[in-house]
PDB file of C-alpha atoms in Angstrom:
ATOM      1  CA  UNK P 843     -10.783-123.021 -33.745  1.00 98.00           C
ATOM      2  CA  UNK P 844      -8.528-121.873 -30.833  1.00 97.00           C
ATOM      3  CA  UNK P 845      -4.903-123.309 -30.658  1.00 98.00           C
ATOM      4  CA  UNK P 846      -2.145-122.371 -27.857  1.00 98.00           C
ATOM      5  CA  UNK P 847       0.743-121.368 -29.254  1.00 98.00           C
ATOM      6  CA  UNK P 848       4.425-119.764 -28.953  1.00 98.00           C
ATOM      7  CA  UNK P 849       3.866-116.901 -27.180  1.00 98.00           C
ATOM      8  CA  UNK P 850       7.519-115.075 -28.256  1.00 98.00           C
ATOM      9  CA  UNK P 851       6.775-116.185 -32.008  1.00 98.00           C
ATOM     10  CA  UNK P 852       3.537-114.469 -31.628  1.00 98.00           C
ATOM     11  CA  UNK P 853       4.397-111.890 -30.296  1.00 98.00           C
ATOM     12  CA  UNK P 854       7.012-111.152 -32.842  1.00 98.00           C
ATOM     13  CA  UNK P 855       4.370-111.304 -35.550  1.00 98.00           C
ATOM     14  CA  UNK P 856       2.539-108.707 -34.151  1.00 98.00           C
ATOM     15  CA  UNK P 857       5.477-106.649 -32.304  1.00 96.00           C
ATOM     16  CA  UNK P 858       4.127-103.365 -34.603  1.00 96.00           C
ATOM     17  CA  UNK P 859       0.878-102.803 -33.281  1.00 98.00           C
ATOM     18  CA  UNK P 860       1.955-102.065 -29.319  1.00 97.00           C
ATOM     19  CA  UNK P 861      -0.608-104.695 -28.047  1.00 98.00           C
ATOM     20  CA  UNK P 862       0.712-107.986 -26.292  1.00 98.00           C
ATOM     21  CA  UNK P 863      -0.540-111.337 -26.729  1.00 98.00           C
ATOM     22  CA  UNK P 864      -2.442-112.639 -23.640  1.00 97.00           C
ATOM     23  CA  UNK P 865      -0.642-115.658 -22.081  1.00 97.00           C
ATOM     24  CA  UNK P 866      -3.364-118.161 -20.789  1.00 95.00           C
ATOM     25  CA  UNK P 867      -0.294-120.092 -19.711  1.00 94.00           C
ATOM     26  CA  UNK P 868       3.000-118.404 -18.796  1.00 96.00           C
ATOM     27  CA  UNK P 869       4.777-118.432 -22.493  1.00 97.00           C
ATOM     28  CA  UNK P 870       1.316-119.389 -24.029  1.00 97.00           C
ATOM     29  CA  UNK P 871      -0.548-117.509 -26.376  1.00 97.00           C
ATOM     30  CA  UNK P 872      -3.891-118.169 -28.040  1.00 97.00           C
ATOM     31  CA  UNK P 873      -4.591-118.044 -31.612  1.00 98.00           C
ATOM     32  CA  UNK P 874      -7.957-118.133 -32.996  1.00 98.00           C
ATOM     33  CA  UNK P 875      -8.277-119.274 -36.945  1.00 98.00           C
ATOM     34  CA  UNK P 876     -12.256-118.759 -38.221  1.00 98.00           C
ATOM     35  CA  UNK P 877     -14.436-118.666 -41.374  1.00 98.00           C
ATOM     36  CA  UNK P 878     -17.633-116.312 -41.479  1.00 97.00           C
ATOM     37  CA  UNK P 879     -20.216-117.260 -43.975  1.00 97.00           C
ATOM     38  CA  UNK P 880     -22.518-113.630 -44.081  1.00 95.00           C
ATOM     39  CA  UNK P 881     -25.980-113.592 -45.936  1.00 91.00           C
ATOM     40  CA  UNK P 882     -27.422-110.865 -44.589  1.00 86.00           C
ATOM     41  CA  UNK P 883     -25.458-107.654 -44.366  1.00 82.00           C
ATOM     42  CA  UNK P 884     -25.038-104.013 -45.440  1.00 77.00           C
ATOM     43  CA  UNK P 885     -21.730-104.776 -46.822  1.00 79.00           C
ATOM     44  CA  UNK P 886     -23.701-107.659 -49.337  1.00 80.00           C
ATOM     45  CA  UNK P 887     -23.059-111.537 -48.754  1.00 92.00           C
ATOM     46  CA  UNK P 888     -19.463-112.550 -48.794  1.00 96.00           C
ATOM     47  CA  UNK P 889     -17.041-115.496 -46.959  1.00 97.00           C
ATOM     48  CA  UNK P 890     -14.382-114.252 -44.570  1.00 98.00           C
ATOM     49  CA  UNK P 891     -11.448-115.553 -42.842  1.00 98.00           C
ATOM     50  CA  UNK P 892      -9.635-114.286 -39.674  1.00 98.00           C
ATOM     51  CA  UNK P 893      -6.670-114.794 -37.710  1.00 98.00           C
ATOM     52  CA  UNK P 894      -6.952-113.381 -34.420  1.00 98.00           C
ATOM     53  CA  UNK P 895      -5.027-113.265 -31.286  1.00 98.00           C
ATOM     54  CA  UNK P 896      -6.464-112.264 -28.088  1.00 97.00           C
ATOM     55  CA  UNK P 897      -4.320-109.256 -26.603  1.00 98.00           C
ATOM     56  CA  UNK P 898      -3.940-106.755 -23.901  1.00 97.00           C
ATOM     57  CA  UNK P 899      -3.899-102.988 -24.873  1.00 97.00           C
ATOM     58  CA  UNK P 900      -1.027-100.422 -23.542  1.00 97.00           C
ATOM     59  CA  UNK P 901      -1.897 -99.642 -20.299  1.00 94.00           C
ATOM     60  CA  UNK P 902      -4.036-103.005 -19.333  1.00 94.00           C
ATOM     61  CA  UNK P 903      -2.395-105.167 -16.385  1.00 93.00           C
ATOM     62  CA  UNK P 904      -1.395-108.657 -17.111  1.00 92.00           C
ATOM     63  CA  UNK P 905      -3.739-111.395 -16.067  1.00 94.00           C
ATOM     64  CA  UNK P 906      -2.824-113.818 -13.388  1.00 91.00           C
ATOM     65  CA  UNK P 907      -1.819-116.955 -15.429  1.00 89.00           C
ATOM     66  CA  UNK P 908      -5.055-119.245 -16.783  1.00 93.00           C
ATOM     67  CA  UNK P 909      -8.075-118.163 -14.749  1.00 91.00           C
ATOM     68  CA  UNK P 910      -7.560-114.585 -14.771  1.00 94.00           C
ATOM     69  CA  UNK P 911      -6.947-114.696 -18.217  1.00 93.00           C
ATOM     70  CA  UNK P 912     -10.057-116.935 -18.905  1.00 90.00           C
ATOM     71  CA  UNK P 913     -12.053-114.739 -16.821  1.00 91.00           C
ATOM     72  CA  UNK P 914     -11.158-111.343 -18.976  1.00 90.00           C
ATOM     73  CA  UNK P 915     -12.229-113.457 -22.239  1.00 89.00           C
ATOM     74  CA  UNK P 916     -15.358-114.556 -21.005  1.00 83.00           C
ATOM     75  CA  UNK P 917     -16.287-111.032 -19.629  1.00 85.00           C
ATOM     76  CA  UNK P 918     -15.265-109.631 -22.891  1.00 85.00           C
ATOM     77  CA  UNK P 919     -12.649-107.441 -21.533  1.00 88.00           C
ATOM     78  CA  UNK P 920      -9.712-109.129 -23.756  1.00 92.00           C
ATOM     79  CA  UNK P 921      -9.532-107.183 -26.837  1.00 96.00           C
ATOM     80  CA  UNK P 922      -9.203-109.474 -30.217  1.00 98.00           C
ATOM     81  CA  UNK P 923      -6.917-108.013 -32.134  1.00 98.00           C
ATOM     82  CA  UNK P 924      -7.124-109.132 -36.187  1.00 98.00           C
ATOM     83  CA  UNK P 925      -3.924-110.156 -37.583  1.00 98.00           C
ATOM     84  CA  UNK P 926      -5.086-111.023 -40.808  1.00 98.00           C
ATOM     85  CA  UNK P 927      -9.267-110.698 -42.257  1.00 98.00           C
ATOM     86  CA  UNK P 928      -9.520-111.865 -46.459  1.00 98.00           C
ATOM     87  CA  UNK P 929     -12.744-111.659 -47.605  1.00 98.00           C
ATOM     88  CA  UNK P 930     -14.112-112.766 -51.034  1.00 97.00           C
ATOM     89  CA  UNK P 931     -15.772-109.167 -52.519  1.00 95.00           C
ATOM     90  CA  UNK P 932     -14.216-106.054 -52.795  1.00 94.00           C
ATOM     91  CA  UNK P 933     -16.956-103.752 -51.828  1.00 93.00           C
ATOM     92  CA  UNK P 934     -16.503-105.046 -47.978  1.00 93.00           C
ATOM     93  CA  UNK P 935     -12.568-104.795 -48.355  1.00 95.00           C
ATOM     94  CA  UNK P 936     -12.678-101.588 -48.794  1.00 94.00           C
ATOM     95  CA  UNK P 937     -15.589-100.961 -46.272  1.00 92.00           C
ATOM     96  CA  UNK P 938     -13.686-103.023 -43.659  1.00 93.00           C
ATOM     97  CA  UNK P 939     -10.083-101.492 -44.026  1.00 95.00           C
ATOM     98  CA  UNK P 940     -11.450 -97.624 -44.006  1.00 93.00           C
ATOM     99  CA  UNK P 941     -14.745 -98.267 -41.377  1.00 93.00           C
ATOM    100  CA  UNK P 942     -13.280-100.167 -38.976  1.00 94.00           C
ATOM    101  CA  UNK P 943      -9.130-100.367 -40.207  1.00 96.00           C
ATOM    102  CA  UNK P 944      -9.724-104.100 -40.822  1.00 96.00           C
ATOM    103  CA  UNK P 945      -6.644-105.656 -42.738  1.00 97.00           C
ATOM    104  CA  UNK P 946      -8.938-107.277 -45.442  1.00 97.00           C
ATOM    105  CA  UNK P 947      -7.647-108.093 -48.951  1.00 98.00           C
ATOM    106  CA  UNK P 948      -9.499-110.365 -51.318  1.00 98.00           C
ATOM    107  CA  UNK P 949      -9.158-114.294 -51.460  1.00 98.00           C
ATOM    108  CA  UNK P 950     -10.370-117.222 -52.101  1.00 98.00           C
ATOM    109  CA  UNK P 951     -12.623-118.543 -49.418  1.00 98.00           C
ATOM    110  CA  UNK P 952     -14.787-122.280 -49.447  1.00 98.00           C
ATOM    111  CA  UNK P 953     -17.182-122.678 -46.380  1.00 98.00           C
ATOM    112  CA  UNK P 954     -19.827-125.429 -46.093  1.00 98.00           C
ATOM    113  CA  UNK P 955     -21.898-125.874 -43.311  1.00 97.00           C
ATOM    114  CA  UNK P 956     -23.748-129.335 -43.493  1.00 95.00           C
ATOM    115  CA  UNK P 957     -25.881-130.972 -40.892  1.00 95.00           C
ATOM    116  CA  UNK P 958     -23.161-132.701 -39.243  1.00 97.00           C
ATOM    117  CA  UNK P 959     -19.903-131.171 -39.965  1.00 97.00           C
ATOM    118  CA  UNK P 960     -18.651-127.366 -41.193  1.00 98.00           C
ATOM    119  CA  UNK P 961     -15.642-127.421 -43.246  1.00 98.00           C
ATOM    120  CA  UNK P 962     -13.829-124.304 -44.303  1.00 98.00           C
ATOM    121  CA  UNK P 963     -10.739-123.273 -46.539  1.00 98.00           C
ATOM    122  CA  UNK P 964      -8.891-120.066 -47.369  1.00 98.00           C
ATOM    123  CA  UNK P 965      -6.479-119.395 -50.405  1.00 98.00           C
ATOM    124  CA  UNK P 966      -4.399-116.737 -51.393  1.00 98.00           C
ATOM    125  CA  UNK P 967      -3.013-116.106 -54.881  1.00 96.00           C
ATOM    126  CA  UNK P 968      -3.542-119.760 -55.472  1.00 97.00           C
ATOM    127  CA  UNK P 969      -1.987-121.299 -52.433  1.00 98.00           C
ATOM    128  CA  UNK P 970      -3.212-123.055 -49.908  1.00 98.00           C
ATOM    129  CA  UNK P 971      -3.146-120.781 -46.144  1.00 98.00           C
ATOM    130  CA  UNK P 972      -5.784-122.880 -43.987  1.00 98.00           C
ATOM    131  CA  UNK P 973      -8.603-125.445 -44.226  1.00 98.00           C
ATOM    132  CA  UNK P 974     -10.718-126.116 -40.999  1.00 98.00           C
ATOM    133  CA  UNK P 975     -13.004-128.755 -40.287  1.00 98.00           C
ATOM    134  CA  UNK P 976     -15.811-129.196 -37.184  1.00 97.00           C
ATOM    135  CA  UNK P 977     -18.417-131.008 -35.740  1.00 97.00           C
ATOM    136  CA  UNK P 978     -21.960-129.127 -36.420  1.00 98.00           C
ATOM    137  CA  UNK P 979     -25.670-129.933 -35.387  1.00 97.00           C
ATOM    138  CA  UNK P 980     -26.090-128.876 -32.047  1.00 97.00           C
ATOM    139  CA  UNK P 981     -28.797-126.955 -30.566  1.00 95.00           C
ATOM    140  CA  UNK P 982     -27.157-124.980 -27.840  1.00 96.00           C
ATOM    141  CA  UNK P 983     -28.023-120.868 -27.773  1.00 96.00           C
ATOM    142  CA  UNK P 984     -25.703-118.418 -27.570  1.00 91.00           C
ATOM    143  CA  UNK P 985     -26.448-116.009 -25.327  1.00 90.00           C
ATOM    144  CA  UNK P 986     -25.599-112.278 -25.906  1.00 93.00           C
ATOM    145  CA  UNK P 987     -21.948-111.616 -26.115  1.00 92.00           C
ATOM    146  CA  UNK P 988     -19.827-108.447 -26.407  1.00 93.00           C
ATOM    147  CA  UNK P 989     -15.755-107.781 -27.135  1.00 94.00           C
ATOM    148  CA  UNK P 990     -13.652-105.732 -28.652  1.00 97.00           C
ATOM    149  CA  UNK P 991     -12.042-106.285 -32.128  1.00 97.00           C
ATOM    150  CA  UNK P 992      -8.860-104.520 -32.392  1.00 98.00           C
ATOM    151  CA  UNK P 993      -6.685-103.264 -35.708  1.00 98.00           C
ATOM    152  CA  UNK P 994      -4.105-102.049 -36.988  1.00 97.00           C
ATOM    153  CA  UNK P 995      -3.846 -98.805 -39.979  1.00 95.00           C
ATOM    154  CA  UNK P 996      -2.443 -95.714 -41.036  1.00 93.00           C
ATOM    155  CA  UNK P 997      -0.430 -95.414 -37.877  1.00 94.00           C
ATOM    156  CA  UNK P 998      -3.512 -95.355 -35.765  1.00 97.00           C
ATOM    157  CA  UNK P 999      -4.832 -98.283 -33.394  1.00 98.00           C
ATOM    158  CA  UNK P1000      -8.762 -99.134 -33.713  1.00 98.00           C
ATOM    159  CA  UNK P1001     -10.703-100.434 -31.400  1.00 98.00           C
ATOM    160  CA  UNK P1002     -14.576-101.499 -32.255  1.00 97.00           C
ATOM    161  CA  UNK P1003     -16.922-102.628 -30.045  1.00 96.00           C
ATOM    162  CA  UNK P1004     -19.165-106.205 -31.293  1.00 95.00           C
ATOM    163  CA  UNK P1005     -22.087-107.600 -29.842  1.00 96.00           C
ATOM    164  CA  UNK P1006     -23.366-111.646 -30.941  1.00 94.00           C
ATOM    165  CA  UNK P1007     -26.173-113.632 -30.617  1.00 96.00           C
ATOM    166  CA  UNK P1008     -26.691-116.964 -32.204  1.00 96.00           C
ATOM    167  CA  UNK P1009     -28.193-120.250 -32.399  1.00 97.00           C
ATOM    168  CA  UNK P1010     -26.859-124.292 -33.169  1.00 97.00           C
ATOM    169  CA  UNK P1011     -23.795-123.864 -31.060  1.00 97.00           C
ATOM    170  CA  UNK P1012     -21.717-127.233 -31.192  1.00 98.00           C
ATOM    171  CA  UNK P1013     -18.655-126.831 -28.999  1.00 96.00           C
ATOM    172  CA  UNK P1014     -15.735-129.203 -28.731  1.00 95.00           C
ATOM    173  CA  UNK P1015     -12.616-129.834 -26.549  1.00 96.00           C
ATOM    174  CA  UNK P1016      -9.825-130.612 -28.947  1.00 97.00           C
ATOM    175  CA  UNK P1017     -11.242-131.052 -32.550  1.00 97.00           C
ATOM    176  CA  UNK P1018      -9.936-132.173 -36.017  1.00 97.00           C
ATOM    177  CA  UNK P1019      -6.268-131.045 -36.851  1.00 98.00           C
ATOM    178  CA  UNK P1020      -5.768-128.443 -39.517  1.00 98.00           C
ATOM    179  CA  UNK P1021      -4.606-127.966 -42.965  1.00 98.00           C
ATOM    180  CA  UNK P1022      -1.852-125.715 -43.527  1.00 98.00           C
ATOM    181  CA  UNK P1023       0.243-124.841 -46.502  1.00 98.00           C
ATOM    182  CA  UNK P1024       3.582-125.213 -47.164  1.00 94.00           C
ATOM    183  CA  UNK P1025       5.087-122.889 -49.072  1.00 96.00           C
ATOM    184  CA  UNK P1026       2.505-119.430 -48.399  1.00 98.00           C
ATOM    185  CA  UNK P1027       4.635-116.452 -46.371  1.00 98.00           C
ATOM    186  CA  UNK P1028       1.450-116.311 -44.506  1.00 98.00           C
ATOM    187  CA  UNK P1029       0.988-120.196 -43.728  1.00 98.00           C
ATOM    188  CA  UNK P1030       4.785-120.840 -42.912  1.00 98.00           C
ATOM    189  CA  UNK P1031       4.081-117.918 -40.261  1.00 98.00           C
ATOM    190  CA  UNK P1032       1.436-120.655 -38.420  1.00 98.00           C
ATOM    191  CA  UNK P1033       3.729-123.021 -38.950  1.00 98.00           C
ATOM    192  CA  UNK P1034       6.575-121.571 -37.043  1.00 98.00           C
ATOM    193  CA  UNK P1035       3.513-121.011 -34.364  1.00 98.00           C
ATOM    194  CA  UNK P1036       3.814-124.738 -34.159  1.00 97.00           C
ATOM    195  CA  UNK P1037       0.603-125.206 -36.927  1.00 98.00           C
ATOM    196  CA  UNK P1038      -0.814-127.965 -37.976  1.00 98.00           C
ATOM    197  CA  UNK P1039      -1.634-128.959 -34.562  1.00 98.00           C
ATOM    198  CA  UNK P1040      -4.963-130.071 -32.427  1.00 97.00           C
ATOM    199  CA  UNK P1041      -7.067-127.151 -31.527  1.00 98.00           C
ATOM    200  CA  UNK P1042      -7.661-126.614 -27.628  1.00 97.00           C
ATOM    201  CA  UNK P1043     -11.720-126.083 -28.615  1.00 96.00           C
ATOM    202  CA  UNK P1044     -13.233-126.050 -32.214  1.00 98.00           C
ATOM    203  CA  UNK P1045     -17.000-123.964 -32.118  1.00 97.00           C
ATOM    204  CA  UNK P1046     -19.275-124.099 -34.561  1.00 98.00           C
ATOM    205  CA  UNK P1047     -22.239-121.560 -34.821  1.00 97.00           C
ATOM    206  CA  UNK P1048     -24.913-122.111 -37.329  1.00 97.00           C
ATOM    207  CA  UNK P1049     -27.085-118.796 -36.890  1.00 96.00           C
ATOM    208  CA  UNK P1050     -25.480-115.743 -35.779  1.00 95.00           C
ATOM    209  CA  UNK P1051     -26.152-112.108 -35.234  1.00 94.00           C
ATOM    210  CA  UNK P1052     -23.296-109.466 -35.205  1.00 93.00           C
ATOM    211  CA  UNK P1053     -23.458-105.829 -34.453  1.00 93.00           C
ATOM    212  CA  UNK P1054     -20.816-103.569 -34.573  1.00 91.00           C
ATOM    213  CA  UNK P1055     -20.386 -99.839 -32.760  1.00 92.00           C
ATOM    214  CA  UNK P1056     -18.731 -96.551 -34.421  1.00 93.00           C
ATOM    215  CA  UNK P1057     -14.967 -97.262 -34.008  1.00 96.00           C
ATOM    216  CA  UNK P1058     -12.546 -95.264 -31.683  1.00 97.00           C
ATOM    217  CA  UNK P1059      -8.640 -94.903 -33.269  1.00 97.00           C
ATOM    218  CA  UNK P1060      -5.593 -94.033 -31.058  1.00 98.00           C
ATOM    219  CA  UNK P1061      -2.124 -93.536 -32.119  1.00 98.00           C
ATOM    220  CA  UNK P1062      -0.531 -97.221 -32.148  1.00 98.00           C
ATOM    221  CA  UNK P1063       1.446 -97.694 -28.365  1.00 97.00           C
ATOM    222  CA  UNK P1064      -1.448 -94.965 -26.645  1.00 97.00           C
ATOM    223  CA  UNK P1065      -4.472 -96.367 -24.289  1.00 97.00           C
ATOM    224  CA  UNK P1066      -7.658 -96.366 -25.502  1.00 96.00           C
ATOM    225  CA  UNK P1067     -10.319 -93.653 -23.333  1.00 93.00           C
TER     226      UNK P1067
END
């Protein structure tokens, strides 16, 4: 699900890692809140979460406003940088965080993907960070899409390069309004993004194939090469 937020509030919550949030409007960031199911993968079959905000890199010029910064997302040339990534096994946590400098912890994690709807819903320690719910069952093919997913560790900046493919793409405008706790440091942070609020488009993939490349790590505030 993709929501437009605060732009100064998020940009305050990620003011360490010397990216800025892209504005699709002037002021107006973009937040992206998703569950993973994977079945097949070298790091074993787990449930993930992510919050993500799509960001420019030191060095990148700022979009014009709205179609030049939906033109750098669809082109993949809008690096996602991952706030936040819990995962439900601990081999992939530690995979994640010293592979690609993934911030992934474990957590509790539901997902069910039905014929009609996919629901989702993360905990942590017991409390209550996000639930998700969206329409499923369509047929649509997703063609062949690359971007950039971007972290933050050990003082360094990483930057790795994904590639998807998939299948039974339903895709919404708006879409059902999320759960959000109420008393989680990490859910009263999308709450003062304005959270629980309607999404601007909810996607929901049933099949999909992710590769990733070697990552590339810069000292946080330098360009990538």
């Amino acid at each position: 699900n993709a929501f437009l937020v605060d732009a100064a509030v998020a940009q305050n919550m990620i003011k360490e890692s010397g990216f800025r949030v892209l504005e699709l409007f002037p002021g107006k960031a973009i937040l992206q809140l998703l569950f993973v199911d994977y079945r097949k993968n070298q790091l074993g079959n787990y449930n993930e979460a992510a919050i993500i905000f799509p960001v420019l890199t030191p060095g990148e010029p700022k979009p014009l406003p709205f179609f030049g910064a939906l033109s750098r997302m669809a082109k993949g040339r809008a690096g996602n940088f991952v706030y936040r990534m819990p995962v439900d096994q601990e081999f992939t946590t530690h995979a994640g965080r010293f592979i690609w400098g993934f911030p992934k912890w474990v957590a509790r994690i539901d997902i069910e993907f039905g014929g009609a709807r996919a629901s989702g819903s993360f905990f942590d320690e017991g409390e209550l960070i996000y639930g998700l719910s969206a329409k499923a069952g369509g047929t649509s093919k997703v063609k062949e899409q690359r971007a950039a997913s971007l972290a933050i560790r050990d003082g360094k900046a990483w930057k790795t390069w994904g590639t998807n493919t998939g299948s039974g793409l339903t895709f919404s405008l708006g879409g059902d309004l999320p759960t959000i706790g109420d008393s989680h440091p990490l859910a009263k942070e999308l709450c003062a993004l304005g959270l629980p609020k309607k999404p601007l488009f909810t996607v929901s993939i049933k099949n999909t194939a992710m590769h990733f490349s070697a990552p590339q790590s810069v000292a946080i505030g330098q360009p990538f090469p």
